Amino acid sequence: MRTRNERFISHLLARQHVASPSVLAATRTKTAENPPPEFTWREYAGFLLSVAAQIEHSLMVQYLYAAWSLGGMQVPAEQRNSVAAWRQTILGIAKEEMGHLATVLNLLRFLDAPIELDREDYPWDSGLAPYPFALERLTRATLAKYILAESPEQWPADVTSAERAEIEKLAAGSGTKHINRVGILYAELIDLFKDAARLPNSAFHPETYPTQSSWDEYARGYGKGARGSSVAGTKKTPDVLVMRASSRAEAVAALAAVAEQGEAPDEAAMKDDEVSHFRRFLKVFREFPEAGAWEATIAVPSNPAAPGMPSGAEQTLIQDDQAGLWANIFNIRYRMLLSFLAHSHAPIGPDGLVQRQGIIVNRMFGEMYNLRAIASVLTRLPLKPNGADRAGAPFQMPYTLQLPDDDASFWRLHLDLLKACRALLLNPKIASGDAAEYAATLLSLDETAVEEMSLYASASKVRTGVLRPTGAIA
């Protein structure tokens, strides 16, 4: 089944066989002289950026789930530092994918196009993503998929033909029907943004610059080049790239930087294990144990699903009562993260003032930490009552991604989500369960957030340092 958008991008990808008839890689076709039917060049650029945003979102989520699966008491004592280093490496890549997402959203704002927060949900294969979306614990096969997706067009000389064949064979054995290199999409975008004949200056909106996310907002105290880890075996890692654009040159530079951090096409950069996603995944792959040697991951399920809604054939329903409630809480907090991200990109209001406060970005980062903490709770709880297998973070998409059209409505959405989460946190199975102390802490933090947000939700206008309340919110 094809998605409604696939017909607009399939012309970009000329599929070629890799190591197995069941695995297809994509190479880029020649740039078209005219936009696809039904598009202008500006709309087409916005469409490609929307696809890029969906891909970055999907990769971020899948990398987080894989990283969170690493560890556990079954890891041999002598291997625990290595496993911790792999976890830190992949979490770092996931953070960088969020920076890529923020950068792509900035470029959508630069085109005055709607931001895109959607992504694939499992079980699903849109044909646009690098490979079918799936939440899976880390294995050599999943690492093989990640390597191929982030690979450059020309692989480095130190990857032998035998090693590349092994990577492609493992990806095929995981059931992957195709591999789309992410770099193909960015190459097309870079060519398009460079071309003033196709995208004239009138297509750009530098006045949106104040509403674009900045590196300073995402840096969280890190100096440039100083994001690293104290985990043994890890080094300093590249910055989280969050780039804004007020000109064509800045937009092209942002796209090039995102592409390079993924695949590192430069041969010199390829020799540095800490530069590109491709290189870092390859390093973990080379160190990761063969099947049957020893187990580096917790027994989390593939494609976990929270209870209360029908699950698909390829999903794994979380059946333990306590784990199921935490899975529902995780989904709410995930939706909160997306709503804060959307709010941080809210357009400039009719009075010409930016309707965004530091509280939004602070809350967004708070939800990142909450998701990590809840994922840790889930991996300690059983998938089924009294079972040995563990639960996992479901990352299920909300029922809608339609966004409010004014600032006060955004705040009311945040408050509704906090209210829904409170009802679950007060459930006796949570309040007296294995993570009762964390649940109580989360409730207390949420009460503070409600008090703070209610001021904004009840304001007719939000100005710097000025609130004009219009009455209490029921």
Short mmCIF file of C-alpha atoms in Angstrom, two decimals:
data_model
loop_
_atom_site.label_atom_id
_atom_site.label_comp_id
_atom_site.label_asym_id
_atom_site.label_seq_id
_atom_site.Cartn_x
_atom_site.Cartn_y
_atom_site.Cartn_z
CA MET A 1 0.00 0.00 0.00
CA ARG A 2 1.39 3.40 -0.96
CA THR A 3 1.06 6.48 1.19
CA ARG A 4 -0.63 9.52 -0.28
CA ASN A 5 2.73 11.33 -0.50
CA GLU A 6 4.80 8.58 -2.06
CA ARG A 7 3.71 9.38 -5.61
CA PHE A 8 5.36 12.79 -5.28
CA ILE A 9 8.81 11.49 -4.42
CA SER A 10 9.18 8.09 -6.07
CA HIS A 11 10.75 9.72 -9.13
CA LEU A 12 13.77 10.69 -6.97
CA LEU A 13 14.69 7.13 -6.14
CA ALA A 14 16.04 4.67 -8.69
CA ARG A 15 16.23 1.41 -6.79
CA GLN A 16 19.14 -0.98 -7.28
CA HIS A 17 19.74 -4.43 -5.84
CA VAL A 18 22.27 -4.63 -3.04
CA ALA A 19 23.23 -8.02 -1.61
CA SER A 20 19.91 -9.79 -1.84
CA PRO A 21 16.91 -9.56 -4.17
CA SER A 22 14.84 -8.63 -1.13
CA VAL A 23 16.93 -5.59 -0.22
CA LEU A 24 16.91 -2.55 -2.44
CA ALA A 25 19.08 0.52 -2.12
CA ALA A 26 18.21 3.82 -3.71
CA THR A 27 20.40 6.04 -5.82
CA ARG A 28 19.51 9.57 -6.78
CA THR A 29 18.08 10.30 -10.20
CA LYS A 30 18.95 13.32 -12.31
CA THR A 31 17.52 16.61 -11.09
CA ALA A 32 14.33 17.49 -12.96
CA GLU A 33 14.06 20.66 -15.01
CA ASN A 34 10.46 21.23 -13.95
CA PRO A 35 8.72 20.63 -10.63
CA PRO A 36 6.57 17.51 -10.37
CA PRO A 37 2.96 17.92 -11.49
CA GLU A 38 0.75 19.75 -8.96
CA PHE A 39 3.73 21.62 -7.46
CA THR A 40 5.54 24.91 -7.69
CA TRP A 41 9.21 24.78 -6.82
CA ARG A 42 8.54 26.50 -3.46
CA GLU A 43 5.83 24.00 -2.59
CA TYR A 44 8.05 21.15 -3.70
CA ALA A 45 10.86 22.40 -1.46
CA GLY A 46 8.39 22.51 1.43
CA PHE A 47 7.24 18.99 0.64
CA LEU A 48 10.80 17.62 0.59
CA LEU A 49 11.53 19.38 3.89
CA SER A 50 8.38 17.81 5.36
CA VAL A 51 9.61 14.38 4.27
CA ALA A 52 13.01 15.16 5.83
CA ALA A 53 11.32 16.17 9.09
CA GLN A 54 9.37 12.90 9.18
CA ILE A 55 12.56 10.93 8.57
CA GLU A 56 14.55 12.75 11.26
CA HIS A 57 11.69 12.25 13.72
CA SER A 58 11.46 8.54 12.90
CA LEU A 59 15.21 7.96 13.17
CA MET A 60 15.38 9.82 16.48
CA VAL A 61 12.67 7.63 18.02
CA GLN A 62 14.11 4.36 16.71
CA TYR A 63 17.62 5.23 17.88
CA LEU A 64 16.31 6.16 21.35
CA TYR A 65 14.49 2.85 21.69
CA ALA A 66 17.56 0.89 20.58
CA ALA A 67 19.84 2.79 22.97
CA TRP A 68 17.46 2.32 25.91
CA SER A 69 17.49 -1.45 25.27
CA LEU A 70 21.22 -1.67 26.04
CA GLY A 71 22.33 -2.88 29.47
CA GLY A 72 20.87 -5.15 32.11
CA MET A 73 22.18 -7.59 34.70
CA GLN A 74 22.82 -10.22 32.02
CA VAL A 75 25.73 -8.19 30.59
CA PRO A 76 29.06 -9.74 31.69
CA ALA A 77 30.91 -7.52 34.16
CA GLU A 78 33.90 -7.14 31.85
CA GLN A 79 31.62 -5.87 29.03
CA ARG A 80 29.58 -3.29 30.95
CA ASN A 81 31.81 -0.32 30.15
CA SER A 82 31.59 -1.17 26.44
CA VAL A 83 27.81 -1.45 26.57
CA ALA A 84 27.56 1.85 28.45
CA ALA A 85 29.73 3.49 25.78
CA TRP A 86 27.55 2.11 22.97
CA ARG A 87 24.46 3.40 24.75
CA GLN A 88 26.01 6.84 25.14
CA THR A 89 27.05 6.89 21.47
CA ILE A 90 23.59 6.05 20.17
CA LEU A 91 21.84 8.42 22.59
CA GLY A 92 24.17 11.12 21.28
CA ILE A 93 23.16 10.32 17.71
CA ALA A 94 19.48 10.46 18.71
CA LYS A 95 20.02 13.91 20.23
CA GLU A 96 21.67 15.02 17.01
CA GLU A 97 18.65 13.74 15.06
CA MET A 98 16.47 16.00 17.18
CA GLY A 99 18.76 18.87 16.24
CA HIS A 100 18.36 17.88 12.59
CA LEU A 101 14.59 17.90 13.05
CA ALA A 102 14.71 21.35 14.63
CA THR A 103 16.89 22.61 11.75
CA VAL A 104 14.49 21.25 9.13
CA LEU A 105 11.56 22.86 10.96
CA ASN A 106 13.47 26.14 10.88
CA LEU A 107 13.84 25.83 7.11
CA LEU A 108 10.12 25.15 6.77
CA ARG A 109 9.49 28.37 8.67
CA PHE A 110 12.01 30.11 6.36
CA LEU A 111 9.82 29.07 3.44
CA ASP A 112 6.73 30.17 5.41
CA ALA A 113 5.50 26.58 5.19
CA PRO A 114 3.70 24.64 7.96
CA ILE A 115 5.95 22.74 10.32
CA GLU A 116 5.84 18.93 10.13
CA LEU A 117 5.75 16.76 13.27
CA ASP A 118 4.29 13.58 11.78
CA ARG A 119 6.17 10.34 11.25
CA GLU A 120 5.49 6.74 10.40
CA ASP A 121 3.76 4.64 13.04
CA TYR A 122 4.26 0.90 13.26
CA PRO A 123 3.62 -1.46 11.67
CA TRP A 124 4.08 0.62 8.53
CA ASP A 125 6.38 1.07 5.57
CA SER A 126 5.79 4.27 3.63
CA GLY A 127 8.53 3.64 1.08
CA LEU A 128 9.80 7.15 1.82
CA ALA A 129 11.66 6.33 5.02
CA PRO A 130 15.12 4.74 4.95
CA TYR A 131 13.52 1.43 5.99
CA PRO A 132 10.21 0.29 7.51
CA PHE A 133 9.65 1.93 10.86
CA ALA A 134 10.11 -0.42 13.81
CA LEU A 135 11.02 -0.11 17.47
CA GLU A 136 13.56 -2.85 18.13
CA ARG A 137 16.25 -3.62 20.64
CA LEU A 138 19.79 -3.20 19.35
CA THR A 139 21.21 -6.11 17.37
CA ARG A 140 23.80 -6.50 14.64
CA ALA A 141 20.89 -6.54 12.15
CA THR A 142 19.42 -3.26 13.38
CA LEU A 143 22.89 -1.71 13.37
CA ALA A 144 23.26 -2.88 9.76
CA LYS A 145 20.08 -0.99 8.81
CA TYR A 146 21.30 2.15 10.56
CA ILE A 147 24.67 1.96 8.79
CA LEU A 148 23.09 1.60 5.33
CA ALA A 149 20.60 4.41 5.94
CA GLU A 150 23.36 6.80 7.06
CA SER A 151 25.92 5.61 4.49
CA PRO A 152 27.62 7.91 1.97
CA GLU A 153 27.40 7.26 -1.76
CA GLN A 154 31.07 6.21 -1.78
CA TRP A 155 32.01 4.03 1.18
CA PRO A 156 35.42 4.53 2.84
CA ALA A 157 38.32 2.35 1.78
CA ASP A 158 38.70 0.67 5.18
CA VAL A 159 35.32 -1.08 4.78
CA THR A 160 36.19 -4.28 2.95
CA SER A 161 33.86 -5.84 0.41
CA ALA A 162 33.34 -8.75 2.82
CA GLU A 163 32.32 -6.43 5.68
CA ARG A 164 29.94 -4.48 3.47
CA ALA A 165 28.40 -7.72 2.18
CA GLU A 166 27.88 -8.85 5.80
CA ILE A 167 26.16 -5.57 6.66
CA GLU A 168 23.86 -5.82 3.63
CA LYS A 169 23.08 -9.48 4.33
CA LEU A 170 22.16 -8.77 7.96
CA ALA A 171 19.89 -5.91 6.88
CA ALA A 172 18.19 -8.22 4.39
CA GLY A 173 17.77 -10.93 7.02
CA SER A 174 15.95 -8.49 9.30
CA GLY A 175 13.07 -8.39 6.80
CA THR A 176 14.00 -5.01 5.34
CA LYS A 177 12.64 -4.64 1.80
CA HIS A 178 14.55 -1.52 0.88
CA ILE A 179 17.16 0.91 2.16
CA ASN A 180 16.90 4.57 1.19
CA ARG A 181 20.02 6.58 1.91
CA VAL A 182 19.05 9.72 3.81
CA GLY A 183 21.74 11.62 1.92
CA ILE A 184 19.78 11.38 -1.35
CA LEU A 185 17.03 13.60 -0.01
CA TYR A 186 19.44 16.19 1.36
CA ALA A 187 21.41 16.29 -1.91
CA GLU A 188 18.19 17.13 -3.73
CA LEU A 189 17.30 19.82 -1.19
CA ILE A 190 20.76 21.40 -1.38
CA ASP A 191 20.61 21.61 -5.18
CA LEU A 192 17.13 23.09 -5.01
CA PHE A 193 17.98 25.75 -2.41
CA LYS A 194 21.12 26.75 -4.33
CA ASP A 195 19.17 27.36 -7.54
CA ALA A 196 17.83 30.91 -7.69
CA ALA A 197 16.02 30.11 -10.96
CA ARG A 198 13.88 27.53 -9.17
CA LEU A 199 13.75 29.11 -5.72
CA PRO A 200 14.01 32.90 -6.12
CA ASN A 201 14.67 35.10 -3.11
CA SER A 202 10.96 35.92 -3.01
CA ALA A 203 10.31 32.33 -1.86
CA PHE A 204 12.17 32.98 1.40
CA HIS A 205 10.88 34.69 4.53
CA PRO A 206 13.74 36.02 6.66
CA GLU A 207 11.18 37.72 8.92
CA THR A 208 10.50 34.27 10.43
CA TYR A 209 14.03 34.15 11.86
CA PRO A 210 12.91 35.10 15.41
CA THR A 211 10.51 32.13 15.52
CA GLN A 212 13.19 29.64 14.48
CA SER A 213 14.85 27.52 17.16
CA SER A 214 18.44 28.43 17.98
CA TRP A 215 21.49 26.44 19.04
CA ASP A 216 21.59 28.37 22.32
CA GLU A 217 18.12 27.05 23.22
CA TYR A 218 19.21 23.46 22.62
CA ALA A 219 22.76 23.70 23.97
CA ARG A 220 21.65 23.42 27.60
CA GLY A 221 24.93 24.73 28.97
CA TYR A 222 27.32 22.97 26.60
CA GLY A 223 30.05 25.02 25.03
CA LYS A 224 30.64 24.64 21.32
CA GLY A 225 32.45 21.38 20.73
CA ALA A 226 32.17 20.34 24.38
CA ARG A 227 29.32 17.84 24.29
CA GLY A 228 30.84 14.63 25.57
CA SER A 229 30.51 11.91 28.15
CA SER A 230 32.23 10.63 31.25
CA VAL A 231 31.50 7.04 30.23
CA ALA A 232 34.67 5.02 29.74
CA GLY A 233 35.54 4.54 26.09
CA THR A 234 33.70 7.61 24.76
CA LYS A 235 35.17 10.85 23.50
CA LYS A 236 33.85 14.30 22.82
CA THR A 237 31.11 14.15 20.22
CA PRO A 238 29.91 16.67 17.63
CA ASP A 239 27.56 19.46 18.57
CA VAL A 240 23.83 19.10 18.27
CA LEU A 241 23.21 21.11 15.10
CA VAL A 242 20.35 23.56 15.38
CA MET A 243 20.78 26.05 12.56
CA ARG A 244 18.63 29.00 11.59
CA ALA A 245 18.29 30.65 8.19
CA SER A 246 17.69 34.23 7.12
CA SER A 247 19.31 33.88 3.70
CA ARG A 248 19.80 31.36 0.90
CA ALA A 249 23.43 30.82 1.91
CA GLU A 250 22.46 30.02 5.51
CA ALA A 251 19.78 27.58 4.37
CA VAL A 252 22.24 25.74 2.09
CA ALA A 253 24.84 25.66 4.88
CA ALA A 254 22.28 24.20 7.29
CA LEU A 255 21.29 21.43 4.88
CA ALA A 256 24.93 20.62 4.11
CA ALA A 257 25.82 20.45 7.80
CA VAL A 258 22.95 18.06 8.56
CA ALA A 259 23.89 15.85 5.61
CA GLU A 260 27.55 15.77 6.60
CA GLN A 261 26.82 14.86 10.21
CA GLY A 262 24.83 11.88 8.96
CA GLU A 263 27.04 10.43 6.24
CA ALA A 264 30.33 12.40 6.29
CA PRO A 265 31.05 12.30 2.54
CA ASP A 266 34.50 13.78 3.06
CA GLU A 267 37.20 11.08 3.11
CA ALA A 268 39.16 12.77 5.91
CA ALA A 269 36.05 12.92 8.10
CA MET A 270 35.36 9.26 7.39
CA LYS A 271 38.53 8.34 9.28
CA ASP A 272 37.22 9.86 12.51
CA ASP A 273 35.03 7.44 14.46
CA GLU A 274 33.43 10.33 16.36
CA VAL A 275 32.26 12.44 13.39
CA SER A 276 29.41 10.99 11.35
CA HIS A 277 26.47 8.82 12.31
CA PHE A 278 27.65 6.36 9.68
CA ARG A 279 31.09 6.12 11.28
CA ARG A 280 29.80 5.84 14.84
CA PHE A 281 27.28 3.11 13.98
CA LEU A 282 29.99 1.26 12.06
CA LYS A 283 32.27 1.40 15.12
CA VAL A 284 29.55 -0.06 17.37
CA PHE A 285 28.81 -2.74 14.75
CA ARG A 286 32.46 -3.83 14.69
CA GLU A 287 32.48 -4.18 18.50
CA PHE A 288 29.00 -5.67 18.97
CA PRO A 289 28.83 -9.36 19.99
CA GLU A 290 27.87 -12.02 17.50
CA ALA A 291 24.56 -13.80 18.13
CA GLY A 292 24.96 -16.35 20.90
CA ALA A 293 28.17 -14.87 22.33
CA TRP A 294 26.61 -12.79 25.10
CA GLU A 295 23.54 -10.56 25.34
CA ALA A 296 24.03 -6.78 25.36
CA THR A 297 20.35 -5.82 25.63
CA ILE A 298 17.35 -6.16 27.89
CA ALA A 299 14.56 -8.43 26.60
CA VAL A 300 12.33 -5.57 25.48
CA PRO A 301 9.64 -6.25 22.86
CA SER A 302 9.52 -5.10 19.26
CA ASN A 303 6.89 -2.43 18.58
CA PRO A 304 5.34 -2.27 22.06
CA ALA A 305 1.78 -0.95 22.27
CA ALA A 306 -0.01 0.55 25.26
CA PRO A 307 -3.30 -1.06 26.33
CA GLY A 308 -6.67 0.55 25.76
CA MET A 309 -6.51 0.71 21.97
CA PRO A 310 -6.38 -2.07 19.35
CA SER A 311 -2.86 -3.18 18.47
CA GLY A 312 -1.67 -4.25 15.04
CA ALA A 313 -0.45 -7.68 14.01
CA GLU A 314 3.20 -6.62 14.26
CA GLN A 315 2.77 -4.83 17.57
CA THR A 316 3.39 -6.29 21.02
CA LEU A 317 0.65 -5.42 23.50
CA ILE A 318 1.85 -4.56 26.99
CA GLN A 319 -0.38 -6.74 29.18
CA ASP A 320 0.92 -6.14 32.70
CA ASP A 321 -1.43 -3.68 34.43
CA GLN A 322 1.24 -1.46 35.96
CA ALA A 323 3.42 -1.45 32.84
CA GLY A 324 0.36 -0.70 30.72
CA LEU A 325 -0.44 2.41 32.75
CA TRP A 326 3.15 3.63 32.47
CA ALA A 327 2.98 3.01 28.72
CA ASN A 328 -0.09 5.27 28.54
CA ILE A 329 1.74 7.88 30.61
CA PHE A 330 4.71 7.63 28.23
CA ASN A 331 2.47 8.28 25.22
CA ILE A 332 0.98 11.37 26.88
CA ARG A 333 4.41 12.77 27.72
CA TYR A 334 5.58 12.04 24.15
CA ARG A 335 2.62 14.03 22.85
CA MET A 336 3.51 16.80 25.30
CA LEU A 337 7.04 16.89 23.89
CA LEU A 338 5.66 17.26 20.36
CA SER A 339 3.22 19.98 21.43
CA PHE A 340 6.00 21.96 23.11
CA LEU A 341 8.17 21.56 20.01
CA ALA A 342 5.31 22.85 17.85
CA HIS A 343 4.66 25.74 20.25
CA SER A 344 8.33 26.75 20.14
CA HIS A 345 7.91 27.32 16.39
CA ALA A 346 4.64 29.24 16.71
CA PRO A 347 4.43 32.06 14.15
CA ILE A 348 4.65 35.71 14.98
CA GLY A 349 1.32 37.08 16.14
CA PRO A 350 -0.69 39.79 14.42
CA ASP A 351 0.79 42.44 16.71
CA GLY A 352 4.26 41.61 15.37
CA LEU A 353 5.61 40.22 18.64
CA VAL A 354 7.04 36.72 19.00
CA GLN A 355 4.66 34.60 21.03
CA ARG A 356 7.17 32.29 22.60
CA GLN A 357 8.55 32.18 26.14
CA GLY A 358 11.58 30.46 27.59
CA ILE A 359 9.22 28.26 29.58
CA ILE A 360 8.26 26.39 26.39
CA VAL A 361 11.79 25.27 25.61
CA ASN A 362 12.45 24.48 29.27
CA ARG A 363 9.34 22.30 29.40
CA MET A 364 10.31 20.59 26.15
CA PHE A 365 13.64 19.55 27.61
CA GLY A 366 11.92 18.52 30.82
CA GLU A 367 9.78 16.11 28.81
CA MET A 368 12.88 14.61 27.19
CA TYR A 369 14.15 13.70 30.65
CA ASN A 370 10.71 12.43 31.68
CA LEU A 371 10.56 10.15 28.64
CA ARG A 372 13.96 8.72 29.47
CA ALA A 373 12.94 8.13 33.09
CA ILE A 374 9.62 6.49 32.14
CA ALA A 375 11.37 4.31 29.55
CA SER A 376 13.68 3.12 32.34
CA VAL A 377 10.64 2.30 34.50
CA LEU A 378 9.10 0.31 31.65
CA THR A 379 12.21 -1.77 31.04
CA ARG A 380 12.10 -2.83 34.71
CA LEU A 381 8.45 -3.91 34.53
CA PRO A 382 7.17 -7.15 32.96
CA LEU A 383 5.56 -7.24 29.53
CA LYS A 384 3.05 -9.77 30.85
CA PRO A 385 2.08 -10.43 34.48
CA ASN A 386 4.92 -12.35 36.18
CA GLY A 387 6.70 -12.82 32.85
CA ALA A 388 10.45 -12.63 32.22
CA ASP A 389 10.29 -10.33 29.19
CA ARG A 390 10.33 -6.61 29.89
CA ALA A 391 8.02 -3.86 28.67
CA GLY A 392 9.25 -0.99 26.50
CA ALA A 393 8.53 2.62 25.55
CA PRO A 394 5.67 2.59 22.98
CA PHE A 395 6.26 5.96 21.23
CA GLN A 396 2.75 5.78 19.74
CA MET A 397 1.61 8.80 17.79
CA PRO A 398 -1.32 10.89 19.09
CA TYR A 399 -4.73 10.77 17.48
CA THR A 400 -4.15 14.16 15.86
CA LEU A 401 -1.31 16.54 15.04
CA GLN A 402 -3.61 19.45 14.31
CA LEU A 403 -2.13 22.38 16.19
CA PRO A 404 -3.76 25.37 17.93
CA ASP A 405 -3.87 28.61 16.00
CA ASP A 406 -3.15 30.97 18.90
CA ASP A 407 -0.87 31.14 21.89
CA ALA A 408 -3.50 30.75 24.62
CA SER A 409 -4.89 27.63 22.93
CA PHE A 410 -1.42 26.08 22.96
CA TRP A 411 -1.25 26.59 26.71
CA ARG A 412 -4.68 25.04 27.14
CA LEU A 413 -3.53 22.00 25.16
CA HIS A 414 -0.54 21.61 27.47
CA LEU A 415 -2.85 21.85 30.48
CA ASP A 416 -5.23 19.23 29.06
CA LEU A 417 -2.35 16.80 28.61
CA LEU A 418 -1.12 17.40 32.16
CA LYS A 419 -4.66 16.75 33.43
CA ALA A 420 -4.89 13.47 31.50
CA CYS A 421 -1.51 12.38 32.85
CA ARG A 422 -2.48 13.27 36.43
CA ALA A 423 -5.45 10.90 36.30
CA LEU A 424 -3.10 8.03 35.39
CA LEU A 425 -0.45 8.94 37.96
CA LEU A 426 -3.10 8.89 40.71
CA ASN A 427 -4.15 5.36 39.79
CA PRO A 428 -3.50 3.13 42.86
CA LYS A 429 -1.45 0.70 40.76
CA ILE A 430 0.94 3.55 39.97
CA ALA A 431 0.73 5.42 43.28
CA SER A 432 1.70 2.29 45.22
CA GLY A 433 3.66 0.51 42.50
CA ASP A 434 7.32 -0.11 41.78
CA ALA A 435 7.98 3.50 40.73
CA ALA A 436 5.70 5.22 43.27
CA GLU A 437 8.39 7.69 44.37
CA TYR A 438 9.02 8.85 40.82
CA ALA A 439 5.25 9.10 40.17
CA ALA A 440 4.87 11.34 43.24
CA THR A 441 7.76 13.53 42.07
CA LEU A 442 6.24 13.83 38.61
CA LEU A 443 2.86 14.81 40.11
CA SER A 444 4.51 17.52 42.18
CA LEU A 445 6.42 18.90 39.20
CA ASP A 446 3.24 18.87 37.12
CA GLU A 447 1.33 20.83 39.78
CA THR A 448 3.95 23.56 39.56
CA ALA A 449 3.70 23.51 35.78
CA VAL A 450 -0.09 23.83 35.89
CA GLU A 451 0.13 26.92 38.10
CA GLU A 452 2.65 28.52 35.77
CA MET A 453 0.89 27.62 32.52
CA SER A 454 -2.54 28.72 33.75
CA LEU A 455 -1.32 32.32 33.75
CA TYR A 456 -0.47 32.08 30.07
CA ALA A 457 -3.57 30.11 29.14
CA SER A 458 -5.80 32.77 30.71
CA ALA A 459 -4.09 35.66 28.95
CA SER A 460 -5.70 37.38 25.98
CA LYS A 461 -2.25 38.41 24.79
CA VAL A 462 1.23 37.39 25.82
CA ARG A 463 3.73 40.19 25.74
CA THR A 464 7.19 40.39 27.17
CA GLY A 465 6.64 40.92 30.89
CA VAL A 466 2.93 41.73 30.50
CA LEU A 467 -0.04 39.42 31.05
CA ARG A 468 -3.68 40.42 30.55
CA PRO A 469 -5.85 37.77 32.25
CA THR A 470 -9.32 37.15 30.91
CA GLY A 471 -10.58 34.89 33.67
CA ALA A 472 -9.90 31.53 35.23
CA ILE A 473 -9.65 28.36 33.18
CA ALA A 474 -12.10 25.67 34.29
#
